[in-house]
Short mmCIF file of C-alpha atoms in Angstrom, two decimals:
data_model
loop_
_atom_site.label_atom_id
_atom_site.label_comp_id
_atom_site.label_asym_id
_atom_site.label_seq_id
_atom_site.Cartn_x
_atom_site.Cartn_y
_atom_site.Cartn_z
CA MET A 1 0.00 0.00 0.00
CA ASN A 2 1.20 3.49 -0.83
CA GLU A 3 2.51 5.18 2.34
CA PHE A 4 0.27 8.24 1.97
CA MET A 5 -2.81 6.09 1.33
CA ARG A 6 -1.89 4.02 4.40
CA ILE A 7 -1.93 7.20 6.50
CA ALA A 8 -5.26 8.24 4.93
CA ALA A 9 -6.63 4.81 5.89
CA GLU A 10 -5.35 5.27 9.46
CA GLU A 11 -7.17 8.60 9.57
CA ALA A 12 -10.36 6.87 8.39
CA ARG A 13 -10.03 4.18 11.07
CA GLU A 14 -9.39 6.78 13.77
CA GLY A 15 -12.59 8.56 12.77
CA ILE A 16 -14.86 5.53 12.58
CA TYR A 17 -13.73 4.07 15.89
CA ALA A 18 -14.12 7.46 17.59
CA GLY A 19 -17.67 7.74 16.19
CA HIS A 20 -16.85 10.86 14.18
CA GLY A 21 -18.41 9.70 10.88
CA GLY A 22 -17.88 7.45 7.88
CA PRO A 23 -14.71 5.63 6.76
CA PHE A 24 -13.23 8.56 4.89
CA GLY A 25 -9.67 9.65 5.60
CA CYS A 26 -7.44 11.97 3.63
CA VAL A 27 -3.93 13.41 3.50
CA ILE A 28 -2.51 16.24 1.43
CA VAL A 29 1.11 16.04 0.33
CA LYS A 30 3.50 18.64 -1.04
CA ASN A 31 7.05 17.84 -2.11
CA GLY A 32 6.82 14.42 -0.47
CA ALA A 33 5.69 15.72 2.93
CA ILE A 34 2.24 15.63 4.50
CA ILE A 35 0.99 19.18 5.03
CA GLY A 36 -2.57 18.33 6.06
CA LYS A 37 -4.73 15.40 7.06
CA GLY A 38 -8.21 14.73 8.27
CA HIS A 39 -11.07 12.29 8.48
CA ASN A 40 -14.83 12.50 8.24
CA GLU A 41 -16.26 14.43 11.21
CA VAL A 42 -19.84 14.91 10.04
CA ILE A 43 -21.31 13.29 13.17
CA LYS A 44 -18.77 14.77 15.58
CA GLN A 45 -19.22 18.33 14.30
CA ASN A 46 -22.92 18.05 13.33
CA ASP A 47 -21.82 19.55 10.02
CA PRO A 48 -22.47 17.89 6.64
CA THR A 49 -19.42 19.65 5.13
CA CYS A 50 -16.92 17.91 7.42
CA HIS A 51 -15.91 15.22 4.92
CA GLY A 52 -12.39 13.82 5.15
CA GLU A 53 -11.17 15.82 2.14
CA MET A 54 -12.65 19.05 3.50
CA MET A 55 -10.99 18.51 6.89
CA ALA A 56 -7.64 17.76 5.23
CA ILE A 57 -7.91 20.85 3.01
CA ARG A 58 -8.70 23.00 6.05
CA SER A 59 -5.73 21.48 7.88
CA ALA A 60 -3.35 22.05 4.96
CA CYS A 61 -4.49 25.65 4.54
CA ARG A 62 -3.99 26.34 8.25
CA ASN A 63 -0.57 24.70 8.19
CA THR A 64 0.62 26.60 5.11
CA GLY A 65 -1.13 29.89 5.79
CA SER A 66 -2.57 29.84 2.28
CA PHE A 67 -5.78 28.94 0.47
CA ASP A 68 -3.71 27.99 -2.58
CA LEU A 69 -2.53 24.38 -2.46
CA SER A 70 -0.96 24.37 -5.92
CA GLY A 71 1.61 21.62 -6.32
CA CYS A 72 -0.12 19.35 -3.82
CA GLU A 73 -1.44 15.83 -4.14
CA LEU A 74 -4.43 14.46 -2.25
CA TYR A 75 -4.83 10.85 -1.08
CA THR A 76 -8.28 9.78 0.07
CA THR A 77 -9.91 6.49 0.96
CA ALA A 78 -12.89 7.11 -1.37
CA GLU A 79 -13.61 8.91 -4.61
CA PRO A 80 -14.40 12.53 -3.70
CA CYS A 81 -18.03 13.62 -3.77
CA PRO A 82 -18.94 16.70 -5.85
CA MET A 83 -18.61 19.03 -2.83
CA CYS A 84 -15.13 17.76 -2.05
CA PHE A 85 -14.13 17.71 -5.70
CA GLY A 86 -15.20 21.36 -5.93
CA ALA A 87 -13.08 22.21 -2.87
CA ILE A 88 -10.13 20.32 -4.38
CA MET A 89 -10.46 22.43 -7.52
CA TRP A 90 -10.83 25.69 -5.54
CA ALA A 91 -7.67 24.78 -3.59
CA ASN A 92 -5.76 24.14 -6.86
CA ILE A 93 -4.74 20.62 -5.80
CA GLY A 94 -3.16 19.07 -8.86
CA ARG A 95 -3.53 15.32 -8.39
CA VAL A 96 -6.03 13.10 -6.55
CA TYR A 97 -5.53 9.46 -5.62
CA TYR A 98 -8.53 7.56 -4.22
CA GLY A 99 -9.17 4.04 -2.97
CA CYS A 100 -12.86 3.13 -3.15
CA THR A 101 -15.28 4.16 -5.90
CA VAL A 102 -18.68 5.83 -5.71
CA THR A 103 -20.21 2.38 -6.20
CA ASP A 104 -18.22 1.03 -3.24
CA THR A 105 -19.45 3.96 -1.14
CA ALA A 106 -23.06 3.24 -2.10
CA GLY A 107 -22.48 -0.38 -1.09
CA ILE A 108 -21.97 0.68 2.54
CA GLY A 109 -25.04 2.91 2.60
CA PHE A 110 -23.84 6.35 1.51
CA ARG A 111 -25.79 8.28 -1.14
CA ASP A 112 -22.99 10.04 -3.00
CA GLU A 113 -24.21 8.81 -6.39
CA GLN A 114 -27.33 10.97 -6.27
CA PHE A 115 -25.24 14.15 -6.22
CA TYR A 116 -23.35 13.57 -9.46
CA ASN A 117 -26.04 14.38 -12.02
CA THR A 118 -28.44 16.50 -10.06
CA SER A 119 -30.45 19.45 -11.23
CA ARG A 120 -32.41 21.59 -8.80
CA ASP A 121 -35.85 23.02 -9.41
CA ASP A 122 -36.01 24.62 -5.96
CA MET A 123 -33.55 27.43 -6.80
CA THR A 124 -34.77 30.85 -7.94
CA GLU A 125 -32.84 33.96 -8.90
CA THR A 126 -33.93 37.00 -6.89
CA ASP A 127 -32.67 40.54 -6.25
CA ARG A 128 -29.95 40.18 -8.87
CA GLN A 129 -29.50 43.92 -9.36
CA GLU A 130 -28.76 44.55 -5.69
CA CYS A 131 -26.31 41.68 -5.66
CA LEU A 132 -24.62 42.93 -8.83
CA GLU A 133 -24.03 46.24 -7.01
CA ILE A 134 -22.04 44.35 -4.35
CA PHE A 135 -20.09 42.62 -7.12
CA GLU A 136 -19.31 46.01 -8.63
CA GLU A 137 -18.12 47.32 -5.24
CA TYR A 138 -15.83 44.31 -4.98
CA LYS A 139 -14.55 44.83 -8.50
CA GLN A 140 -13.56 48.42 -7.59
CA LEU A 141 -11.51 47.45 -4.52
CA ARG A 142 -7.82 48.10 -5.10
CA ASN A 143 -6.44 45.37 -2.86
CA ARG A 144 -8.87 42.60 -3.68
CA LYS A 145 -7.55 39.11 -4.09
CA ASN A 146 -9.36 36.63 -6.30
CA TYR A 147 -8.92 32.95 -5.67
#
């Protein structure tokens, strides 16, 4: 087993035996060194965004003092869900290695599959003009930093 995946698996085990959430552990590596790790804490934190990848990204960002994780690799025990994949992209993580597939995850009772090709009919645009004004204010800031 790859050393980084082994550590991700240890993270997953730590979380499940502590009752924190599902069997999802993750590590983030830069230049051969782990800069962040985490496991699923959805139950522990009462927060549906506390997936293993999200916790590892938060850890890596704290440890590096940056929201930009360019040049990093991510090792996770399961294929990232769309939320986590979005966070991976926002963090500029270049390579993802995963163990179990979405089908494997469904096999232990998780519903990740339903999020992959979802359209929402319960979303409605409202007050766009007022919100565009805020966007314009942001656009005019001299020291703004896009990410």
